[in-house]
CSV table of C-alpha atoms and ligand atoms in Angstrom, one decimal:
chain,number,residue,atom,x,y,z
A,140,MET,CA,50.9,20.1,204.3
A,141,THR,CA,53.7,17.5,204.7
A,142,SER,CA,52.3,14.6,206.9
A,143,ASN,CA,54.1,14.5,210.2
A,144,THR,CA,55.2,10.9,209.6
A,145,PRO,CA,58.8,10.8,208.3
A,146,GLN,CA,59.3,8.4,205.3
A,147,PRO,CA,62.8,7.0,205.1
A,148,VAL,CA,64.1,6.1,201.6
A,149,THR,CA,67.1,4.4,200.2
A,150,PHE,CA,68.8,5.6,197.0
A,151,LYS,CA,70.8,3.1,195.1
A,152,PRO,CA,73.8,3.5,192.6
A,153,SER,CA,72.6,4.0,189.1
A,154,GLY,CA,73.5,3.3,185.5
A,155,PRO,CA,73.6,6.1,182.9
A,156,LEU,CA,70.8,8.6,183.0
A,157,GLY,CA,69.0,9.5,179.7
A,158,GLY,CA,66.0,11.0,178.2
A,159,LYS,CA,64.1,14.3,177.8
A,160,ILE,CA,62.2,15.5,180.8
A,161,SER,CA,60.7,18.6,182.2
A,162,VAL,CA,60.6,19.8,185.9
A,163,PRO,CA,57.7,21.4,187.8
A,164,GLY,CA,57.1,25.2,187.7
A,165,ASP,CA,59.3,27.8,189.3
A,166,LYS,CA,58.6,28.1,193.0
A,167,SER,CA,59.5,31.8,193.3
A,168,ILE,CA,57.5,32.7,190.2
A,169,SER,CA,54.5,30.6,191.2
A,170,HIS,CA,54.1,32.4,194.6
A,171,ARG,CA,54.4,35.8,192.9
A,172,ALA,CA,52.0,34.8,190.1
A,173,LEU,CA,49.3,33.9,192.7
A,174,ILE,CA,49.9,36.9,194.9
A,175,LEU,CA,49.8,39.5,192.1
A,176,SER,CA,46.8,37.8,190.4
A,177,ALA,CA,45.0,38.1,193.7
A,178,LEU,CA,45.7,41.8,193.8
A,179,ALA,CA,44.6,42.5,190.2
A,180,ILE,CA,41.0,43.5,189.5
A,181,GLY,CA,39.5,40.6,187.6
A,182,LYS,CA,40.5,37.2,186.3
A,183,SER,CA,44.1,36.0,185.8
A,184,ARG,CA,45.0,32.7,184.3
A,185,ILE,CA,48.1,30.7,185.3
A,186,THR,CA,49.7,27.7,183.6
A,187,GLY,CA,52.7,25.7,184.7
A,188,LEU,CA,52.1,26.7,188.4
A,189,LEU,CA,54.1,24.6,190.8
A,190,GLU,CA,51.6,22.5,192.8
A,191,GLY,CA,54.0,22.0,195.7
A,192,GLU,CA,53.0,22.5,199.3
A,193,ASP,CA,54.7,25.8,199.6
A,194,VAL,CA,52.8,27.4,196.7
A,195,LEU,CA,49.6,25.7,197.9
A,196,ALA,CA,50.1,27.4,201.3
A,197,THR,CA,50.2,30.7,199.5
A,198,ALA,CA,47.0,29.9,197.6
A,199,ASP,CA,45.2,28.9,200.8
A,200,ALA,CA,46.2,32.1,202.5
A,201,LEU,CA,45.1,34.3,199.6
A,202,ARG,CA,41.8,32.5,199.5
A,203,ALA,CA,41.3,33.1,203.3
A,204,MET,CA,41.8,36.8,202.4
A,205,GLY,CA,39.1,36.8,199.8
A,206,ALA,CA,40.6,35.8,196.5
A,207,LYS,CA,38.9,33.0,194.5
A,208,ILE,CA,41.4,30.6,193.2
A,209,GLU,CA,40.5,27.5,191.3
A,210,LYS,CA,42.1,24.9,189.1
A,211,LYS,CA,40.5,23.2,186.0
A,212,ASP,CA,42.6,20.9,183.7
A,213,ASP,CA,46.0,22.6,183.7
A,214,VAL,CA,44.8,26.1,184.2
A,215,TRP,CA,44.7,28.0,187.5
A,216,THR,CA,42.2,30.9,187.6
A,217,VAL,CA,42.5,33.6,190.2
A,218,HIS,CA,39.8,36.2,190.6
A,219,GLY,CA,41.6,39.2,192.2
A,220,VAL,CA,40.2,41.5,194.8
A,221,GLY,CA,42.3,44.6,193.8
A,222,VAL,CA,45.1,46.3,195.7
A,223,GLY,CA,43.7,47.3,199.0
A,224,GLY,CA,40.7,44.8,198.7
A,225,LEU,CA,42.1,41.9,201.0
A,226,MET,CA,39.8,40.8,203.7
A,227,GLN,CA,40.4,39.8,207.3
A,228,PRO,CA,41.3,36.0,207.4
A,229,ALA,CA,39.1,34.2,209.8
A,230,ASN,CA,41.7,31.8,211.0
A,231,VAL,CA,45.5,31.5,211.6
A,232,LEU,CA,47.5,31.2,208.4
A,233,ASP,CA,49.6,27.9,208.4
A,234,MET,CA,52.6,28.5,206.2
A,235,GLY,CA,53.8,24.9,206.7
A,236,ASN,CA,57.5,24.9,205.6
A,237,SER,CA,57.4,28.0,203.4
A,238,GLY,CA,59.5,31.0,204.2
A,239,THR,CA,58.6,32.6,200.9
A,240,SER,CA,54.9,32.5,201.7
A,241,THR,CA,55.4,33.9,205.1
A,242,ARG,CA,57.7,36.8,204.3
A,243,LEU,CA,55.8,37.8,201.0
A,244,LEU,CA,52.4,37.6,202.7
A,245,MET,CA,53.6,39.5,205.8
A,246,GLY,CA,54.5,42.3,203.3
A,247,LEU,CA,51.0,42.2,201.7
A,248,ILE,CA,49.2,42.4,205.0
A,249,ALA,CA,51.4,45.2,206.4
A,250,SER,CA,49.6,47.9,204.2
A,251,HIS,CA,46.2,46.5,204.4
A,252,GLY,CA,43.8,47.4,207.3
A,253,ILE,CA,43.6,43.7,208.5
A,254,SER,CA,45.6,41.5,210.7
A,255,ALA,CA,46.8,37.9,210.5
A,256,THR,CA,48.7,35.3,212.7
A,257,PHE,CA,51.2,33.1,210.9
A,258,THR,CA,52.4,29.7,212.1
A,259,GLY,CA,54.6,27.1,210.5
A,260,ASP,CA,56.3,23.7,210.9
A,261,ALA,CA,59.3,23.1,213.2
A,262,SER,CA,61.8,24.3,210.5
A,263,LEU,CA,59.9,27.5,209.6
A,264,SER,CA,59.4,28.3,213.3
A,265,LYS,CA,63.2,28.5,213.7
A,266,ARG,CA,63.8,31.0,210.8
A,267,PRO,CA,64.5,34.6,211.5
A,268,MET,CA,61.7,37.1,210.7
A,269,GLY,CA,63.4,40.3,212.0
A,270,ARG,CA,64.6,41.0,208.5
A,271,VAL,CA,61.1,41.6,207.3
A,272,ILE,CA,59.6,42.9,210.7
A,273,ASP,CA,62.1,45.8,210.6
A,274,PRO,CA,61.1,47.5,207.3
A,275,LEU,CA,57.5,46.6,207.6
A,276,SER,CA,57.4,48.2,211.1
A,277,ASP,CA,59.0,51.3,209.6
A,278,MET,CA,56.0,51.3,207.3
A,279,GLY,CA,53.6,51.4,210.2
A,280,ALA,CA,52.7,47.7,210.7
A,281,ASP,CA,52.5,46.4,214.2
A,282,ILE,CA,54.2,43.0,214.3
A,283,GLN,CA,54.3,40.9,217.4
A,284,ALA,CA,56.6,37.8,217.2
A,285,ARG,CA,57.8,35.1,219.4
A,286,GLU,CA,61.2,36.1,220.7
A,287,THR,CA,63.8,33.2,221.1
A,288,SER,CA,66.4,32.9,223.9
A,289,ASP,CA,69.1,33.9,221.3
A,290,HIS,CA,67.0,37.1,220.6
A,291,LYS,CA,65.6,36.1,217.2
A,292,SER,CA,62.0,37.1,216.2
A,293,CYS,CA,60.3,33.9,214.9
A,294,LEU,CA,56.9,32.4,214.2
A,295,PRO,CA,54.2,32.4,215.5
A,296,LEU,CA,53.7,36.1,214.8
A,297,THR,CA,50.9,38.5,214.2
A,298,VAL,CA,50.9,41.3,211.7
A,299,ARG,CA,48.5,44.2,212.1
A,300,GLY,CA,48.6,46.3,208.9
A,301,LEU,CA,48.4,50.0,208.7
A,302,CYS,CA,46.3,51.6,206.0
A,303,PRO,CA,47.4,53.9,204.6
A,304,ALA,CA,51.0,52.8,205.4
A,305,ILE,CA,54.0,55.0,205.3
A,306,PRO,CA,56.3,54.8,202.2
A,307,ILE,CA,59.9,54.2,203.1
A,308,GLU,CA,63.4,54.2,201.5
A,309,TYR,CA,65.1,51.0,202.7
A,310,ARG,CA,68.6,49.8,202.0
A,311,LEU,CA,68.6,46.0,202.2
A,312,PRO,CA,71.0,44.8,205.0
A,313,VAL,CA,71.0,41.2,203.7
A,314,ALA,CA,70.9,40.0,200.1
A,315,SER,CA,67.3,38.7,200.2
A,316,ALA,CA,64.7,38.7,197.4
A,317,GLN,CA,62.2,37.7,200.0
A,318,VAL,CA,62.8,40.9,202.0
A,319,LYS,CA,62.8,43.0,198.8
A,320,SER,CA,59.6,41.5,197.7
A,321,ALA,CA,57.8,41.9,201.1
A,322,ILE,CA,58.6,45.6,200.9
A,323,LEU,CA,57.5,45.9,197.3
A,324,LEU,CA,54.2,44.1,198.1
A,325,ALA,CA,53.6,46.4,201.1
A,326,GLY,CA,54.4,49.4,198.8
A,327,LEU,CA,51.7,48.4,196.3
A,328,ASN,CA,49.0,49.7,198.7
A,329,THR,CA,51.0,52.6,200.2
A,330,PRO,CA,50.5,56.1,199.0
A,331,GLY,CA,53.6,57.7,197.3
A,332,ILE,CA,56.9,56.0,196.4
A,333,THR,CA,58.4,53.1,198.2
A,334,ARG,CA,62.2,52.9,197.5
A,335,ILE,CA,64.5,50.0,198.0
A,336,VAL,CA,68.3,50.3,197.7
A,337,GLU,CA,69.7,46.8,196.9
A,338,PRO,CA,73.5,46.7,197.1
A,339,VAL,CA,73.7,43.0,195.8
A,340,LEU,CA,71.4,41.9,193.0
A,341,THR,CA,69.0,39.1,194.0
A,342,ARG,CA,66.4,37.4,191.9
A,343,ASP,CA,64.3,39.9,190.2
A,344,HIS,CA,61.0,38.0,189.4
A,345,SER,CA,59.0,40.5,191.6
A,346,GLU,CA,60.1,43.5,189.6
A,347,THR,CA,59.5,41.8,186.2
A,348,MET,CA,56.1,40.6,187.2
A,349,LEU,CA,55.0,43.9,188.9
A,350,ARG,CA,55.7,45.7,185.6
A,351,GLY,CA,53.8,43.0,183.7
A,352,PHE,CA,50.8,43.6,185.8
A,353,GLY,CA,51.0,47.3,185.1
A,354,ALA,CA,52.6,48.7,188.2
A,355,GLU,CA,54.9,51.7,187.8
A,356,LEU,CA,58.3,50.5,188.9
A,357,ASN,CA,61.6,52.0,188.0
A,358,VAL,CA,65.1,50.4,188.4
A,359,GLU,CA,68.2,52.6,188.4
A,360,THR,CA,71.8,52.0,189.3
A,361,ASP,CA,73.7,54.4,191.6
A,362,ALA,CA,77.3,55.5,191.4
A,363,GLU,CA,78.2,52.7,193.9
A,364,GLY,CA,76.5,50.1,191.7
A,365,CYS,CA,73.4,49.6,194.0
A,366,ARG,CA,70.1,49.0,192.3
A,367,ILE,CA,67.5,51.6,193.4
A,368,ILE,CA,64.0,50.2,192.9
A,369,SER,CA,61.2,52.8,193.1
A,370,LEU,CA,57.6,51.6,193.2
A,371,THR,CA,54.6,53.9,192.9
A,372,GLY,CA,51.9,52.9,195.4
A,373,GLU,CA,48.2,52.7,195.2
A,374,ALA,CA,48.7,50.8,192.0
A,375,GLU,CA,45.9,49.4,189.8
A,376,LEU,CA,47.0,45.9,188.7
A,377,GLN,CA,45.6,44.4,185.4
A,378,PRO,CA,44.8,40.7,185.2
A,379,GLN,CA,47.3,38.6,183.3
A,380,LYS,CA,47.9,35.3,181.5
A,381,ILE,CA,51.0,33.8,183.0
A,382,LYS,CA,53.1,30.9,181.9
A,383,VAL,CA,55.4,29.7,184.7
A,384,PRO,CA,58.7,28.2,183.3
A,385,GLY,CA,60.4,25.1,184.9
A,386,ASP,CA,62.3,25.8,188.2
A,387,PRO,CA,66.1,25.9,187.6
A,388,SER,CA,66.5,25.2,191.4
A,389,SER,CA,64.7,21.9,190.7
A,390,ALA,CA,66.5,21.2,187.3
A,391,ALA,CA,69.7,21.7,189.3
A,392,PHE,CA,69.4,18.2,190.8
A,393,MET,CA,69.0,16.5,187.5
A,394,VAL,CA,71.8,18.6,186.0
A,395,VAL,CA,74.3,17.4,188.7
A,396,ALA,CA,73.0,13.8,188.6
A,397,ALA,CA,73.7,13.6,184.9
A,398,LEU,CA,77.2,15.3,185.2
A,399,ILE,CA,78.3,12.8,187.9
A,400,VAL,CA,76.8,9.5,186.7
A,401,PRO,CA,79.0,8.0,184.0
A,402,GLY,CA,77.5,7.8,180.5
A,403,SER,CA,74.6,10.1,181.2
A,404,ASP,CA,73.1,12.3,178.5
A,405,ILE,CA,69.8,14.1,179.3
A,406,VAL,CA,67.6,17.1,178.2
A,407,ILE,CA,65.6,19.2,180.6
A,408,GLU,CA,63.1,21.3,178.6
A,409,ASN,CA,61.5,24.7,179.4
A,410,VAL,CA,63.8,25.7,182.3
A,411,GLY,CA,64.0,29.3,183.6
A,412,ILE,CA,67.6,30.7,183.0
A,413,ASN,CA,67.2,34.2,184.5
A,414,PRO,CA,70.8,35.3,185.2
A,415,THR,CA,69.8,36.1,188.8
A,416,ARG,CA,69.1,32.3,189.3
A,417,ALA,CA,71.6,30.6,186.9
A,418,GLY,CA,74.8,30.8,188.9
A,419,LEU,CA,75.0,27.0,189.5
A,420,PHE,CA,75.1,26.4,185.8
A,421,GLU,CA,77.9,28.8,185.3
A,422,VAL,CA,79.9,27.3,188.2
A,423,LEU,CA,79.4,23.7,187.0
A,424,GLN,CA,80.6,24.8,183.4
A,425,ASP,CA,83.7,26.3,185.1
A,426,MET,CA,84.3,23.0,186.8
A,427,GLY,CA,84.2,21.3,183.3
A,428,GLY,CA,80.5,20.3,183.1
A,429,ASP,CA,79.2,19.8,179.6
A,430,ILE,CA,76.0,22.0,179.8
A,431,SER,CA,74.5,23.7,176.8
A,432,PHE,CA,71.4,25.8,176.4
A,433,LYS,CA,69.1,25.2,173.4
A,434,ARG,CA,66.1,27.1,172.0
A,435,LYS,CA,66.8,30.1,174.2
A,436,ARG,CA,63.5,32.2,174.3
A,437,THR,CA,61.6,34.7,176.5
A,438,VAL,CA,58.3,33.7,178.2
A,439,GLY,CA,56.4,36.3,180.2
A,440,GLY,CA,59.5,38.4,180.5
A,441,GLU,CA,61.6,35.5,181.8
A,442,PRO,CA,64.5,33.9,179.8
A,443,VAL,CA,63.8,30.2,179.3
A,444,ALA,CA,65.9,27.4,177.6
A,445,ASP,CA,66.2,23.6,177.1
A,446,ILE,CA,69.2,22.4,179.0
A,447,HIS,CA,71.3,19.5,177.6
A,448,VAL,CA,73.7,17.9,180.0
A,449,ARG,CA,76.3,15.1,179.5
A,450,HIS,CA,78.4,13.3,182.0
A,451,SER,CA,81.6,15.1,182.5
A,452,PRO,CA,84.7,14.8,184.7
A,453,LEU,CA,84.6,17.8,187.0
A,454,THR,CA,87.4,19.7,188.5
A,455,GLY,CA,87.3,21.5,191.8
A,456,ILE,CA,87.3,25.3,191.8
A,457,ASP,CA,87.2,28.3,194.1
A,458,VAL,CA,83.6,29.5,193.9
A,459,PRO,CA,83.5,33.4,194.2
A,460,ALA,CA,81.4,34.7,197.0
A,461,ALA,CA,79.9,37.2,194.6
A,462,ILE,CA,78.1,34.5,192.6
A,463,ALA,CA,76.3,33.1,195.8
A,464,PRO,CA,73.0,35.1,195.5
A,465,SER,CA,72.3,33.7,191.9
A,466,MET,CA,72.6,30.2,193.2
A,467,ILE,CA,71.7,30.6,196.8
A,468,ASP,CA,69.4,27.4,196.9
A,469,GLU,CA,71.8,25.3,194.8
A,470,PHE,CA,74.8,25.0,197.1
A,471,PRO,CA,73.6,21.7,198.7
A,472,VAL,CA,73.7,20.0,195.3
A,473,LEU,CA,76.9,21.8,194.3
A,474,PHE,CA,78.5,20.2,197.3
A,475,VAL,CA,77.6,16.8,196.0
A,476,ALA,CA,79.1,17.7,192.6
A,477,ALA,CA,82.2,18.9,194.4
A,478,ALA,CA,82.4,15.6,196.3
A,479,MET,CA,82.8,13.9,192.9
A,480,ALA,CA,85.2,16.4,191.3
A,481,SER,CA,89.0,16.0,191.1
A,482,GLY,CA,90.7,18.3,193.6
A,483,THR,CA,89.4,20.9,196.0
A,484,THR,CA,86.3,23.1,195.8
A,485,THR,CA,86.2,26.1,198.1
A,486,THR,CA,83.0,28.1,198.8
A,487,ARG,CA,82.6,31.2,201.0
A,488,GLY,CA,80.2,34.0,201.9
A,489,LEU,CA,77.5,31.6,202.6
A,490,HIS,CA,76.3,32.7,206.1
A,491,GLU,CA,72.7,32.8,204.6
A,492,LEU,CA,72.8,29.1,204.1
A,493,ARG,CA,72.7,28.7,207.9
A,494,VAL,CA,69.1,30.2,208.0
A,495,LYS,CA,67.4,28.4,205.2
A,496,GLU,CA,64.9,25.4,205.8
A,497,SER,CA,67.9,24.0,207.8
A,498,ASP,CA,71.4,25.0,208.5
A,499,ARG,CA,72.5,23.8,205.1
A,500,LEU,CA,76.3,24.0,205.7
A,501,SER,CA,76.0,21.9,208.8
A,502,GLN,CA,73.5,19.4,207.4
A,503,MET,CA,75.5,18.9,204.1
A,504,ALA,CA,78.7,18.6,206.0
A,505,LYS,CA,77.4,15.9,208.3
A,506,GLY,CA,75.8,13.9,205.5
A,507,LEU,CA,78.9,14.1,203.2
A,508,GLU,CA,81.2,13.1,206.1
A,509,ALA,CA,78.9,10.1,206.7
A,510,LEU,CA,79.8,9.2,203.1
A,511,SER,CA,83.5,9.5,203.9
A,512,VAL,CA,83.9,12.8,201.9
A,513,LYS,CA,86.9,14.9,203.2
A,514,LEU,CA,85.7,18.4,203.9
A,515,ASP,CA,86.2,21.4,206.2
A,516,GLU,CA,83.2,23.3,207.5
A,517,LYS,CA,83.9,27.0,208.0
A,518,ASP,CA,81.6,29.7,209.3
A,519,ASP,CA,80.6,30.8,205.9
A,520,GLY,CA,81.3,27.9,203.6
A,521,LEU,CA,82.5,24.3,202.9
A,522,THR,CA,85.9,23.3,201.4
A,523,ILE,CA,85.4,19.8,199.9
A,524,GLU,CA,88.1,17.3,198.6
A,525,GLY,CA,86.6,15.4,195.7
A,526,SER,CA,86.9,11.7,194.9
A,527,GLY,CA,88.0,12.4,191.4
A,528,GLY,CA,85.0,10.6,190.0
A,529,LYS,CA,85.3,7.5,192.2
A,530,PRO,CA,82.1,6.2,193.8
A,531,LEU,CA,81.5,7.4,197.3
A,532,PRO,CA,81.4,4.8,200.1
A,533,GLY,CA,77.7,4.4,200.9
A,534,ALA,CA,75.7,4.9,204.2
A,535,ARG,CA,72.9,2.5,203.6
A,536,THR,CA,72.0,1.6,207.1
A,537,LYS,CA,73.8,3.6,209.8
A,538,PRO,CA,74.2,6.4,209.9
A,539,VAL,CA,71.1,7.4,208.0
A,540,ILE,CA,71.4,10.8,206.5
A,541,GLU,CA,69.4,13.5,208.3
A,542,THR,CA,67.4,15.8,206.1
A,543,ALA,CA,66.1,18.2,208.9
A,544,LEU,CA,62.7,19.0,207.2
A,545,ASP,CA,64.7,20.4,204.2
A,546,HIS,CA,63.7,19.4,200.7
A,547,ARG,CA,67.0,20.4,199.1
A,548,ILE,CA,69.1,18.4,201.6
A,549,ALA,CA,66.8,15.3,200.8
A,550,MET,CA,67.1,15.8,197.0
A,551,SER,CA,70.9,16.4,197.2
A,552,PHE,CA,71.5,13.2,199.0
A,553,ALA,CA,69.2,11.4,196.5
A,554,VAL,CA,71.6,12.5,193.8
A,555,ALA,CA,74.6,11.5,195.9
A,556,GLY,CA,73.1,8.1,196.3
A,557,LEU,CA,73.4,7.5,192.6
A,558,VAL,CA,77.2,7.6,192.8
A,559,THR,CA,77.7,5.6,196.1
A,560,LYS,CA,79.2,2.1,196.1
A,561,SER,CA,76.3,0.6,197.9
A,562,GLY,CA,73.5,3.2,198.2
A,563,LEU,CA,72.4,5.5,201.0
A,564,ALA,CA,69.4,6.0,203.2
A,565,ILE,CA,67.9,9.3,204.1
A,566,ASP,CA,65.6,9.6,207.2
A,567,ASP,CA,62.7,11.4,205.4
A,568,ILE,CA,61.7,12.0,201.8
A,569,THR,CA,58.4,13.9,202.5
A,570,PRO,CA,59.9,17.5,202.5
A,571,VAL,CA,60.4,17.0,198.8
A,572,GLN,CA,56.6,17.7,198.3
A,573,THR,CA,57.2,21.4,199.3
A,574,SER,CA,59.0,22.2,196.0
A,575,PHE,CA,59.2,19.1,193.7
A,576,PRO,CA,56.3,16.8,193.6
A,577,GLY,CA,57.2,13.8,191.5
A,578,PHE,CA,60.9,14.1,192.1
A,579,GLN,CA,61.4,10.3,192.7
A,580,ASP,CA,59.4,9.3,189.6
A,581,LEU,CA,61.5,11.7,187.5
A,582,MET,CA,64.7,10.3,188.8
A,583,GLN,CA,63.4,6.8,188.0
A,584,THR,CA,62.4,7.9,184.5
A,585,LEU,CA,66.0,9.2,183.9
A,586,ALA,CA,67.5,6.0,185.3
A,587,SER,CA,65.4,3.7,183.2
A,588,LYS,CA,66.3,5.3,179.8
B,164,LIG,C1,63.2,33.2,197.3
B,164,LIG,C2,64.3,33.8,197.8
B,164,LIG,C3,65.5,33.2,198.4
B,164,LIG,C4,65.4,31.7,198.2
B,164,LIG,C5,64.1,31.1,198.5
B,164,LIG,C6,63.0,31.7,197.5
B,164,LIG,C7,62.1,33.9,196.8
B,164,LIG,O1,65.4,33.5,199.9
B,164,LIG,O2,66.3,31.0,199.1
B,164,LIG,O3,64.0,29.7,198.3
B,164,LIG,O4,61.3,33.4,196.1
B,164,LIG,O5,62.2,35.2,196.9
B,164,LIG,P1,66.1,34.8,200.5
B,164,LIG,O6,65.4,35.9,200.0
B,164,LIG,O7,66.0,34.5,201.9
B,164,LIG,O8,67.5,34.7,200.0
């Protein structure tokens, strides 16, 4: 887990970025690979797994519930216990900073005859869990959470699963892949058909991987354009060999860095470009970004490519709200690109950004304002006046940019630091370990080419 000691860091202006790199494995796919492998009967092998703290928290929790998980050389081996075979964990499950671990594992436990208590760090303990508690309670789980003064259900919480659980049909009230996946994972050990109605498409890694492990899962689209996902329960999952592609949400920082630092020309190899995740690349291309996809291929059911990015003058655009779910984690770094574009970039429909690892609209607005960027913070988005490519005034000493235990805020300002006049300081780089170990070294590699 992240050490409790904050580590301030300064990021300096940079010359052109260059070279060929790869980024660590996809965080969403890594969590799912471990979880489904733990539920298969027998031995699965995973390569390219993200070894960030969030994913390691999932691995530890699965070990505590009976799965044997080990790493040798670059290969992770998971000896699964079979759907229905999870054991009662002896201790509290500490989820650190990871909302994905928490919500997905809550789903898993909800339909097993075991109980578990979840705790997390200060950021995770503020995040709303009602969105998973509601459907999992409908399936019969008993969930007791801490209620906050503003009536939110938060960690610590205890899930007592029901076995056999009750299959439900559930219409997602928020566009959330975590909620969808929690219900699907609960549905795996539930008799009958668990059905999810998804009005707005969110990342579909769970559906793809469940099919890959042999679950019976059907997706249809109804007359209103909603996806109807039906999963047949009491599934028997077959062990798999999984190759996790590079994380587009991590590549995003390098892509924006190369676009805004004059003279840059980089290639990021082996990045996942699933359309449910690739919204940022589309938006940056619409802003004039020179981004091209080479060697497009499919790995384990997921589209993958090498991404070639060259410095480009960017122009502000109106980002349609409909694209938000496919780039929900990329807005912080898009705001940095917008701060360097010519003209105005408008974003809306981003209420969900207020309940991520931090309130990302407010944290980004505060940090960018400290760099003298002109912006307007609305309830559901930011409107940003770009500098037209001119370097941003720095914030090297005071005020130091606050990262609020949020890895993506820290990395977004690391990128912004490259295009400041005199550099900037952030209060804490340690949260980067949750999703992108090696981030600073990789930035250094690009800057030294
Ligand atoms: C994730 C889904 C998204 C995303 C998170 C990872 C997942 O969260 O922000 O980083 O792996 O399912 P929501 O489901 O809350 O949108």
